[in-house]
PDB file of C-alpha atoms and ligand atoms in Angstrom:
ATOM      1  CA  UNK A  23     -29.582  49.411   1.024  1.00  0.00           C
ATOM      2  CA  UNK A  24     -30.482  51.695   3.560  1.00  0.00           C
ATOM      3  CA  UNK A  25     -27.740  52.279   6.308  1.00  0.00           C
ATOM      4  CA  UNK A  26     -29.111  52.191   9.463  1.00  0.00           C
ATOM      5  CA  UNK A  27     -28.853  54.961  11.818  1.00  0.00           C
ATOM      6  CA  UNK A  28     -28.491  54.788  15.740  1.00  0.00           C
ATOM      7  CA  UNK A  29     -28.958  58.007  17.426  1.00  0.00           C
ATOM      8  CA  UNK A  30     -28.891  59.187  20.666  1.00  0.00           C
ATOM      9  CA  UNK A  31     -30.836  61.716  21.790  1.00  0.00           C
ATOM     10  CA  UNK A  32     -29.400  62.902  25.469  1.00  0.00           C
ATOM     11  CA  UNK A  33     -32.318  65.444  25.954  1.00  0.00           C
ATOM     12  CA  UNK A  34     -31.705  67.684  28.837  1.00  0.00           C
ATOM     13  CA  UNK A  35     -28.689  65.698  30.775  1.00  0.00           C
ATOM     14  CA  UNK A  36     -25.121  66.150  31.853  1.00  0.00           C
ATOM     15  CA  UNK A  37     -22.332  68.812  32.172  1.00  0.00           C
ATOM     16  CA  UNK A  38     -19.300  69.046  30.191  1.00  0.00           C
ATOM     17  CA  UNK A  39     -17.238  66.572  32.056  1.00  0.00           C
ATOM     18  CA  UNK A  40     -19.932  64.153  32.385  1.00  0.00           C
ATOM     19  CA  UNK A  41     -20.173  64.786  28.646  1.00  0.00           C
ATOM     20  CA  UNK A  42     -16.841  64.205  28.007  1.00  0.00           C
ATOM     21  CA  UNK A  43     -16.488  61.352  29.969  1.00  0.00           C
ATOM     22  CA  UNK A  44     -19.443  59.486  27.877  1.00  0.00           C
ATOM     23  CA  UNK A  45     -18.105  60.392  24.816  1.00  0.00           C
ATOM     24  CA  UNK A  46     -15.330  58.544  25.667  1.00  0.00           C
ATOM     25  CA  UNK A  47     -16.262  55.811  27.123  1.00  0.00           C
ATOM     26  CA  UNK A  48     -18.836  55.302  24.070  1.00  0.00           C
ATOM     27  CA  UNK A  49     -15.705  56.119  21.831  1.00  0.00           C
ATOM     28  CA  UNK A  50     -13.968  53.308  23.681  1.00  0.00           C
ATOM     29  CA  UNK A  51     -16.553  50.431  22.774  1.00  0.00           C
ATOM     30  CA  UNK A  52     -17.223  52.265  18.919  1.00  0.00           C
ATOM     31  CA  UNK A  53     -14.147  53.037  17.832  1.00  0.00           C
ATOM     32  CA  UNK A  54     -12.181  49.712  17.108  1.00  0.00           C
ATOM     33  CA  UNK A  55     -15.270  48.785  15.492  1.00  0.00           C
ATOM     34  CA  UNK A  56     -15.539  51.417  12.986  1.00  0.00           C
ATOM     35  CA  UNK A  57     -14.487  50.028  10.206  1.00  0.00           C
ATOM     36  CA  UNK A  58     -17.311  47.151  10.497  1.00  0.00           C
ATOM     37  CA  UNK A  59     -20.095  49.249  11.447  1.00  0.00           C
ATOM     38  CA  UNK A  60     -19.748  51.514   8.807  1.00  0.00           C
ATOM     39  CA  UNK A  61     -20.513  49.230   6.373  1.00  0.00           C
ATOM     40  CA  UNK A  62     -24.296  49.287   7.352  1.00  0.00           C
ATOM     41  CA  UNK A  63     -24.979  52.009   9.934  1.00  0.00           C
ATOM     42  CA  UNK A  64     -24.054  55.660  11.255  1.00  0.00           C
ATOM     43  CA  UNK A  65     -24.237  56.529  14.792  1.00  0.00           C
ATOM     44  CA  UNK A  66     -24.817  59.929  16.436  1.00  0.00           C
ATOM     45  CA  UNK A  67     -25.148  61.823  19.279  1.00  0.00           C
ATOM     46  CA  UNK A  68     -27.101  65.025  20.013  1.00  0.00           C
ATOM     47  CA  UNK A  69     -26.233  66.451  23.319  1.00  0.00           C
ATOM     48  CA  UNK A  70     -27.857  69.506  24.440  1.00  0.00           C
ATOM     49  CA  UNK A  71     -26.899  72.571  22.630  1.00  0.00           C
ATOM     50  CA  UNK A  72     -24.317  74.392  25.306  1.00  0.00           C
ATOM     51  CA  UNK A  73     -22.462  70.821  25.293  1.00  0.00           C
ATOM     52  CA  UNK A  74     -22.236  70.789  21.621  1.00  0.00           C
ATOM     53  CA  UNK A  75     -18.214  72.254  21.593  1.00  0.00           C
ATOM     54  CA  UNK A  76     -17.157  70.072  24.065  1.00  0.00           C
ATOM     55  CA  UNK A  77     -18.580  67.075  22.459  1.00  0.00           C
ATOM     56  CA  UNK A  78     -17.279  68.457  18.927  1.00  0.00           C
ATOM     57  CA  UNK A  79     -14.040  68.298  20.622  1.00  0.00           C
ATOM     58  CA  UNK A  80     -14.294  64.996  22.334  1.00  0.00           C
ATOM     59  CA  UNK A  81     -15.591  63.669  19.157  1.00  0.00           C
ATOM     60  CA  UNK A  82     -12.607  64.856  16.926  1.00  0.00           C
ATOM     61  CA  UNK A  83     -11.238  61.834  14.937  1.00  0.00           C
ATOM     62  CA  UNK A  84     -14.286  59.761  15.375  1.00  0.00           C
ATOM     63  CA  UNK A  85     -17.012  58.309  13.014  1.00  0.00           C
ATOM     64  CA  UNK A  86     -19.544  59.229  15.428  1.00  0.00           C
ATOM     65  CA  UNK A  87     -21.854  61.972  14.302  1.00  0.00           C
ATOM     66  CA  UNK A  88     -22.896  65.302  16.035  1.00  0.00           C
ATOM     67  CA  UNK A  89     -26.479  65.969  15.905  1.00  0.00           C
ATOM     68  CA  UNK A  90     -28.543  68.696  17.700  1.00  0.00           C
ATOM     69  CA  UNK A  91     -31.881  68.220  19.498  1.00  0.00           C
ATOM     70  CA  UNK A  92     -33.289  71.373  18.002  1.00  0.00           C
ATOM     71  CA  UNK A  93     -32.419  74.456  16.203  1.00  0.00           C
ATOM     72  CA  UNK A  94     -34.198  77.543  15.005  1.00  0.00           C
ATOM     73  CA  UNK A  95     -35.208  78.242  11.140  1.00  0.00           C
ATOM     74  CA  UNK A  96     -33.635  81.663  10.785  1.00  0.00           C
ATOM     75  CA  UNK A  97     -29.922  82.281  10.191  1.00  0.00           C
ATOM     76  CA  UNK A  98     -29.826  84.956  12.506  1.00  0.00           C
ATOM     77  CA  UNK A  99     -31.851  87.894  14.321  1.00  0.00           C
ATOM     78  CA  UNK A 100     -33.646  88.613  17.342  1.00  0.00           C
ATOM     79  CA  UNK A 101     -34.951  85.456  18.677  1.00  0.00           C
ATOM     80  CA  UNK A 102     -33.531  85.479  22.195  1.00  0.00           C
ATOM     81  CA  UNK A 103     -32.443  82.185  23.464  1.00  0.00           C
ATOM     82  CA  UNK A 104     -32.660  80.267  20.226  1.00  0.00           C
ATOM     83  CA  UNK A 105     -29.705  78.765  18.132  1.00  0.00           C
ATOM     84  CA  UNK A 106     -29.497  78.755  14.286  1.00  0.00           C
ATOM     85  CA  UNK A 107     -28.162  76.326  11.706  1.00  0.00           C
ATOM     86  CA  UNK A 108     -24.660  78.449  11.203  1.00  0.00           C
ATOM     87  CA  UNK A 109     -24.014  78.179  14.975  1.00  0.00           C
ATOM     88  CA  UNK A 110     -24.589  74.313  14.998  1.00  0.00           C
ATOM     89  CA  UNK A 111     -22.476  73.850  11.609  1.00  0.00           C
ATOM     90  CA  UNK A 112     -19.754  76.261  13.092  1.00  0.00           C
ATOM     91  CA  UNK A 113     -19.186  73.103  15.314  1.00  0.00           C
ATOM     92  CA  UNK A 114     -19.471  70.514  12.712  1.00  0.00           C
ATOM     93  CA  UNK A 115     -23.141  69.085  13.588  1.00  0.00           C
ATOM     94  CA  UNK A 116     -24.616  67.458  10.640  1.00  0.00           C
ATOM     95  CA  UNK A 117     -27.879  66.201  11.837  1.00  0.00           C
ATOM     96  CA  UNK A 118     -30.661  67.817  13.778  1.00  0.00           C
ATOM     97  CA  UNK A 119     -33.617  66.571  15.435  1.00  0.00           C
ATOM     98  CA  UNK A 120     -36.947  68.359  15.353  1.00  0.00           C
ATOM     99  CA  UNK A 121     -40.362  68.149  16.239  1.00  0.00           C
ATOM    100  CA  UNK A 122     -39.565  65.766  19.019  1.00  0.00           C
ATOM    101  CA  UNK A 123     -42.536  65.305  20.729  1.00  0.00           C
ATOM    102  CA  UNK A 124     -41.363  67.022  23.769  1.00  0.00           C
ATOM    103  CA  UNK A 125     -40.838  70.093  21.641  1.00  0.00           C
ATOM    104  CA  UNK A 126     -44.591  69.651  20.202  1.00  0.00           C
ATOM    105  CA  UNK A 127     -46.120  68.798  23.609  1.00  0.00           C
ATOM    106  CA  UNK A 128     -44.638  71.017  26.408  1.00  0.00           C
ATOM    107  CA  UNK A 129     -43.240  73.796  23.676  1.00  0.00           C
ATOM    108  CA  UNK A 130     -46.290  73.735  21.291  1.00  0.00           C
ATOM    109  CA  UNK A 131     -44.394  73.200  18.481  1.00  0.00           C
ATOM    110  CA  UNK A 132     -46.737  72.906  15.728  1.00  0.00           C
ATOM    111  CA  UNK A 133     -46.554  71.113  12.209  1.00  0.00           C
ATOM    112  CA  UNK A 134     -46.195  74.338  10.195  1.00  0.00           C
ATOM    113  CA  UNK A 135     -42.731  75.341  12.558  1.00  0.00           C
ATOM    114  CA  UNK A 136     -41.542  72.178  12.364  1.00  0.00           C
ATOM    115  CA  UNK A 137     -41.683  72.358   8.566  1.00  0.00           C
ATOM    116  CA  UNK A 138     -39.681  75.593   8.346  1.00  0.00           C
ATOM    117  CA  UNK A 139     -36.946  73.980  10.696  1.00  0.00           C
ATOM    118  CA  UNK A 140     -36.894  71.085   8.112  1.00  0.00           C
ATOM    119  CA  UNK A 141     -36.724  73.261   4.927  1.00  0.00           C
ATOM    120  CA  UNK A 142     -33.974  75.188   7.006  1.00  0.00           C
ATOM    121  CA  UNK A 143     -32.106  72.220   7.547  1.00  0.00           C
ATOM    122  CA  UNK A 144     -32.070  71.354   3.986  1.00  0.00           C
ATOM    123  CA  UNK A 145     -31.186  74.607   3.106  1.00  0.00           C
ATOM    124  CA  UNK A 146     -28.033  74.465   5.323  1.00  0.00           C
ATOM    125  CA  UNK A 147     -27.476  70.808   3.904  1.00  0.00           C
ATOM    126  CA  UNK A 148     -28.047  69.104   7.536  1.00  0.00           C
ATOM    127  CA  UNK A 149     -29.851  66.072   7.916  1.00  0.00           C
ATOM    128  CA  UNK A 150     -33.138  66.842   9.498  1.00  0.00           C
ATOM    129  CA  UNK A 151     -34.542  63.791  11.813  1.00  0.00           C
ATOM    130  CA  UNK A 152     -38.270  64.504  11.719  1.00  0.00           C
ATOM    131  CA  UNK A 153     -40.174  62.867  14.332  1.00  0.00           C
ATOM    132  CA  UNK A 154     -43.964  61.819  14.433  1.00  0.00           C
ATOM    133  CA  UNK A 155     -45.870  59.853  16.885  1.00  0.00           C
ATOM    134  CA  UNK A 156     -49.103  59.728  18.699  1.00  0.00           C
ATOM    135  CA  UNK A 157     -50.069  60.174  21.980  1.00  0.00           C
ATOM    136  CA  UNK A 158     -51.488  57.393  24.096  1.00  0.00           C
ATOM    137  CA  UNK A 159     -55.122  58.959  24.113  1.00  0.00           C
ATOM    138  CA  UNK A 160     -54.991  59.047  20.080  1.00  0.00           C
ATOM    139  CA  UNK A 161     -53.251  55.466  20.346  1.00  0.00           C
ATOM    140  CA  UNK A 162     -56.260  54.167  22.455  1.00  0.00           C
ATOM    141  CA  UNK A 163     -58.871  55.544  20.091  1.00  0.00           C
ATOM    142  CA  UNK A 164     -57.249  54.113  16.979  1.00  0.00           C
ATOM    143  CA  UNK A 165     -56.245  57.357  15.387  1.00  0.00           C
ATOM    144  CA  UNK A 166     -52.352  56.497  15.551  1.00  0.00           C
ATOM    145  CA  UNK A 167     -52.414  56.362  11.827  1.00  0.00           C
ATOM    146  CA  UNK A 168     -54.301  59.494  11.289  1.00  0.00           C
ATOM    147  CA  UNK A 169     -52.085  61.221  13.201  1.00  0.00           C
ATOM    148  CA  UNK A 170     -48.795  60.160  12.143  1.00  0.00           C
ATOM    149  CA  UNK A 171     -49.822  60.728   8.303  1.00  0.00           C
ATOM    150  CA  UNK A 172     -50.595  64.002   9.004  1.00  0.00           C
ATOM    151  CA  UNK A 173     -47.866  64.931  10.484  1.00  0.00           C
ATOM    152  CA  UNK A 174     -45.696  63.509   7.590  1.00  0.00           C
ATOM    153  CA  UNK A 175     -47.278  65.100   5.333  1.00  0.00           C
ATOM    154  CA  UNK A 176     -47.408  68.678   7.005  1.00  0.00           C
ATOM    155  CA  UNK A 177     -44.241  68.111   8.071  1.00  0.00           C
ATOM    156  CA  UNK A 178     -42.984  67.258   4.017  1.00  0.00           C
ATOM    157  CA  UNK A 179     -45.019  70.791   2.719  1.00  0.00           C
ATOM    158  CA  UNK A 180     -42.829  72.342   0.040  1.00  0.00           C
ATOM    159  CA  UNK A 181     -40.108  69.663   0.355  1.00  0.00           C
ATOM    160  CA  UNK A 182     -39.451  68.811  -3.577  1.00  0.00           C
ATOM    161  CA  UNK A 183     -38.373  65.686  -5.254  1.00  0.00           C
ATOM    162  CA  UNK A 184     -34.741  66.172  -4.465  1.00  0.00           C
ATOM    163  CA  UNK A 185     -34.538  66.612  -0.890  1.00  0.00           C
ATOM    164  CA  UNK A 186     -36.750  64.394   0.359  1.00  0.00           C
ATOM    165  CA  UNK A 187     -34.402  61.478   0.397  1.00  0.00           C
ATOM    166  CA  UNK A 188     -32.207  63.887   2.740  1.00  0.00           C
ATOM    167  CA  UNK A 189     -34.991  63.382   5.594  1.00  0.00           C
ATOM    168  CA  UNK A 190     -35.004  60.736   7.926  1.00  0.00           C
ATOM    169  CA  UNK A 191     -38.466  59.674   9.598  1.00  0.00           C
ATOM    170  CA  UNK A 192     -38.483  59.194  13.523  1.00  0.00           C
ATOM    171  CA  UNK A 193     -41.650  57.268  14.269  1.00  0.00           C
ATOM    172  CA  UNK A 194     -41.424  58.021  18.186  1.00  0.00           C
ATOM    173  CA  UNK A 195     -45.305  56.892  19.760  1.00  0.00           C
ATOM    174  CA  UNK A 196     -45.557  59.294  22.752  1.00  0.00           C
ATOM    175  CA  UNK A 197     -46.664  56.682  25.178  1.00  0.00           C
ATOM    176  CA  UNK A 198     -43.611  54.938  24.758  1.00  0.00           C
ATOM    177  CA  UNK A 199     -41.207  57.429  25.242  1.00  0.00           C
ATOM    178  CA  UNK A 200     -39.252  57.215  28.682  1.00  0.00           C
ATOM    179  CA  UNK A 201     -42.040  54.811  29.507  1.00  0.00           C
ATOM    180  CA  UNK A 202     -40.139  51.663  29.134  1.00  0.00           C
ATOM    181  CA  UNK A 203     -42.967  50.530  27.174  1.00  0.00           C
ATOM    182  CA  UNK A 204     -42.285  50.122  23.429  1.00  0.00           C
ATOM    183  CA  UNK A 205     -44.358  49.324  20.709  1.00  0.00           C
ATOM    184  CA  UNK A 206     -44.012  45.481  19.562  1.00  0.00           C
ATOM    185  CA  UNK A 207     -41.532  45.156  16.501  1.00  0.00           C
ATOM    186  CA  UNK A 208     -44.903  44.421  14.650  1.00  0.00           C
ATOM    187  CA  UNK A 209     -46.808  47.643  15.688  1.00  0.00           C
ATOM    188  CA  UNK A 210     -43.729  49.577  15.002  1.00  0.00           C
ATOM    189  CA  UNK A 211     -43.300  47.568  11.635  1.00  0.00           C
ATOM    190  CA  UNK A 212     -46.910  48.521  10.306  1.00  0.00           C
ATOM    191  CA  UNK A 213     -47.039  52.266  10.990  1.00  0.00           C
ATOM    192  CA  UNK A 214     -43.384  52.630   9.295  1.00  0.00           C
ATOM    193  CA  UNK A 215     -44.990  50.448   6.359  1.00  0.00           C
ATOM    194  CA  UNK A 216     -47.423  53.069   6.273  1.00  0.00           C
ATOM    195  CA  UNK A 217     -45.125  55.950   6.392  1.00  0.00           C
ATOM    196  CA  UNK A 218     -42.859  54.790   3.566  1.00  0.00           C
ATOM    197  CA  UNK A 219     -45.965  53.848   1.497  1.00  0.00           C
ATOM    198  CA  UNK A 220     -47.462  57.505   2.222  1.00  0.00           C
ATOM    199  CA  UNK A 221     -43.796  58.938   0.681  1.00  0.00           C
ATOM    200  CA  UNK A 222     -43.969  56.485  -2.169  1.00  0.00           C
ATOM    201  CA  UNK A 223     -47.415  57.895  -3.370  1.00  0.00           C
ATOM    202  CA  UNK A 224     -46.200  61.105  -3.258  1.00  0.00           C
ATOM    203  CA  UNK A 225     -42.365  60.583  -4.281  1.00  0.00           C
ATOM    204  CA  UNK A 226     -42.329  57.598  -5.723  1.00  0.00           C
ATOM    205  CA  UNK A 227     -40.624  54.316  -5.450  1.00  0.00           C
ATOM    206  CA  UNK A 228     -36.929  55.103  -5.676  1.00  0.00           C
ATOM    207  CA  UNK A 229     -37.574  57.865  -3.087  1.00  0.00           C
ATOM    208  CA  UNK A 230     -39.551  55.751  -0.673  1.00  0.00           C
ATOM    209  CA  UNK A 231     -37.023  53.335  -0.614  1.00  0.00           C
ATOM    210  CA  UNK A 232     -34.373  55.777   0.089  1.00  0.00           C
ATOM    211  CA  UNK A 233     -35.679  57.546   3.094  1.00  0.00           C
ATOM    212  CA  UNK A 234     -34.501  55.969   6.469  1.00  0.00           C
ATOM    213  CA  UNK A 235     -37.412  55.812   8.976  1.00  0.00           C
ATOM    214  CA  UNK A 236     -36.411  55.473  12.799  1.00  0.00           C
ATOM    215  CA  UNK A 237     -37.759  53.988  15.557  1.00  0.00           C
ATOM    216  CA  UNK A 238     -38.058  55.707  19.157  1.00  0.00           C
ATOM    217  CA  UNK A 239     -39.841  55.077  22.313  1.00  0.00           C
ATOM    218  CA  UNK A 240     -37.864  52.704  24.935  1.00  0.00           C
ATOM    219  CA  UNK A 241     -35.425  51.114  22.954  1.00  0.00           C
ATOM    220  CA  UNK A 242     -32.453  49.490  25.142  1.00  0.00           C
ATOM    221  CA  UNK A 243     -29.959  46.864  24.543  1.00  0.00           C
ATOM    222  CA  UNK A 244     -32.652  44.006  25.056  1.00  0.00           C
ATOM    223  CA  UNK A 245     -35.010  45.155  22.455  1.00  0.00           C
ATOM    224  CA  UNK A 246     -33.159  46.898  19.865  1.00  0.00           C
ATOM    225  CA  UNK A 247     -32.472  43.870  17.640  1.00  0.00           C
ATOM    226  CA  UNK A 248     -36.436  42.557  17.102  1.00  0.00           C
ATOM    227  CA  UNK A 249     -36.760  46.066  16.225  1.00  0.00           C
ATOM    228  CA  UNK A 250     -34.100  47.080  13.774  1.00  0.00           C
ATOM    229  CA  UNK A 251     -34.296  43.398  11.822  1.00  0.00           C
ATOM    230  CA  UNK A 252     -37.880  44.704  10.761  1.00  0.00           C
ATOM    231  CA  UNK A 253     -37.561  45.381   6.763  1.00  0.00           C
ATOM    232  CA  UNK A 254     -38.812  49.101   7.229  1.00  0.00           C
ATOM    233  CA  UNK A 255     -37.394  50.072  10.263  1.00  0.00           C
ATOM    234  CA  UNK A 256     -34.213  51.664   9.854  1.00  0.00           C
ATOM    235  CA  UNK A 257     -32.349  52.420  13.220  1.00  0.00           C
ATOM    236  CA  UNK A 258     -33.344  53.697  16.545  1.00  0.00           C
ATOM    237  CA  UNK A 259     -33.539  57.099  18.154  1.00  0.00           C
ATOM    238  CA  UNK A 260     -32.379  56.400  21.777  1.00  0.00           C
ATOM    239  CA  UNK A 261     -33.255  58.373  24.814  1.00  0.00           C
ATOM    240  CA  UNK A 262     -32.534  57.105  28.232  1.00  0.00           C
ATOM    241  CA  UNK A 263     -30.448  53.931  27.471  1.00  0.00           C
ATOM    242  CA  UNK A 264     -28.131  56.420  25.079  1.00  0.00           C
ATOM    243  CA  UNK A 265     -27.107  58.142  28.839  1.00  0.00           C
ATOM    244  CA  UNK A 266     -24.851  54.715  29.492  1.00  0.00           C
ATOM    245  CA  UNK A 267     -22.265  54.207  27.508  1.00  0.00           C
ATOM    246  CA  UNK A 268     -22.492  50.435  27.613  1.00  0.00           C
ATOM    247  CA  UNK A 269     -26.462  50.179  26.696  1.00  0.00           C
ATOM    248  CA  UNK A 270     -25.694  52.766  23.723  1.00  0.00           C
ATOM    249  CA  UNK A 271     -22.549  50.605  22.425  1.00  0.00           C
ATOM    250  CA  UNK A 272     -24.731  47.520  22.715  1.00  0.00           C
ATOM    251  CA  UNK A 273     -27.551  49.161  21.064  1.00  0.00           C
ATOM    252  CA  UNK A 274     -25.248  50.304  17.990  1.00  0.00           C
ATOM    253  CA  UNK A 275     -23.627  46.802  17.334  1.00  0.00           C
ATOM    254  CA  UNK A 276     -27.644  45.870  17.079  1.00  0.00           C
ATOM    255  CA  UNK A 277     -28.446  42.628  14.791  1.00  0.00           C
ATOM    256  CA  UNK A 278     -30.037  44.092  11.967  1.00  0.00           C
ATOM    257  CA  UNK A 279     -31.173  41.212  10.415  1.00  0.00           C
TER     258      UNK A 279
HETATM  259  P1  LIG B  20     -36.804  57.392  25.423  1.00  0.00           P
HETATM  260  O1  LIG B  20     -36.461  58.300  24.681  1.00  0.00           O
HETATM  261  O2  LIG B  20     -35.444  56.117  24.419  1.00  0.00           O
HETATM  262  O3  LIG B  20     -35.689  57.208  26.663  1.00  0.00           O
HETATM  263  O4  LIG B  20     -37.705  56.462  25.495  1.00  0.00           O
HETATM  264  C1  LIG B  20     -36.650  58.578  23.165  1.00  0.00           C
HETATM  265  C2  LIG B  20     -37.019  59.667  22.525  1.00  0.00           C
HETATM  266  O5  LIG B  20     -37.559  60.553  23.242  1.00  0.00           O
HETATM  267  O6  LIG B  20     -36.065  60.148  21.502  1.00  0.00           O
END
């Protein structure tokens, strides 16, 4: 059985005191249920890089996992402004979101760069959450599946059989991010099924069944149940609603079947 993953992406929000307060409120809701929830799901939050030390401290003793929103693929060097995998590991970061559509479209990250980062994450035994998703234009012109499968194939370049099961894929249609417009569970499930089909073709049934595929894009406490109860939707990558402790806690407790 694949364990669901509910991942909060805080994007460029909060200051240290607010981040600590948010963690405290989330913990108050989630920690008492940790043993039950742990049976079939994991919970992660990804603060901005500079808040990682404060959030790591606030998470001490909790089962909530710590993620990063991005990283460089080199361990160190002359890369002004960047953060390396060992720096994240030093603070207990276990997961890293890579190739988020905001990284792709605002900061012009391409599939080749994202693939290098995925390989670096695997090398450092971190869990990469590799994002794929089509824009509004691509969606409207019926190219969603082509775009998503191309991003997937390029993102998985040079990733062997033993490693693919450690990758989490996040399908995030760009037109649904921060817009309040979610893909319907049926739309999302169709793309998730196709992603799993492509993994199956290349890596075989057992590995395709092990890879988790999250949905992201305007997930909230009202629509989460219908999304994550679909067989190929293994959790959610949550932006806006992850900044509100009560909404995020409710999403974490989603009904999954
Ligand atoms: P949203 O963001 O939930 O605010 O739409 C999701 C994401 O960008 O990961």
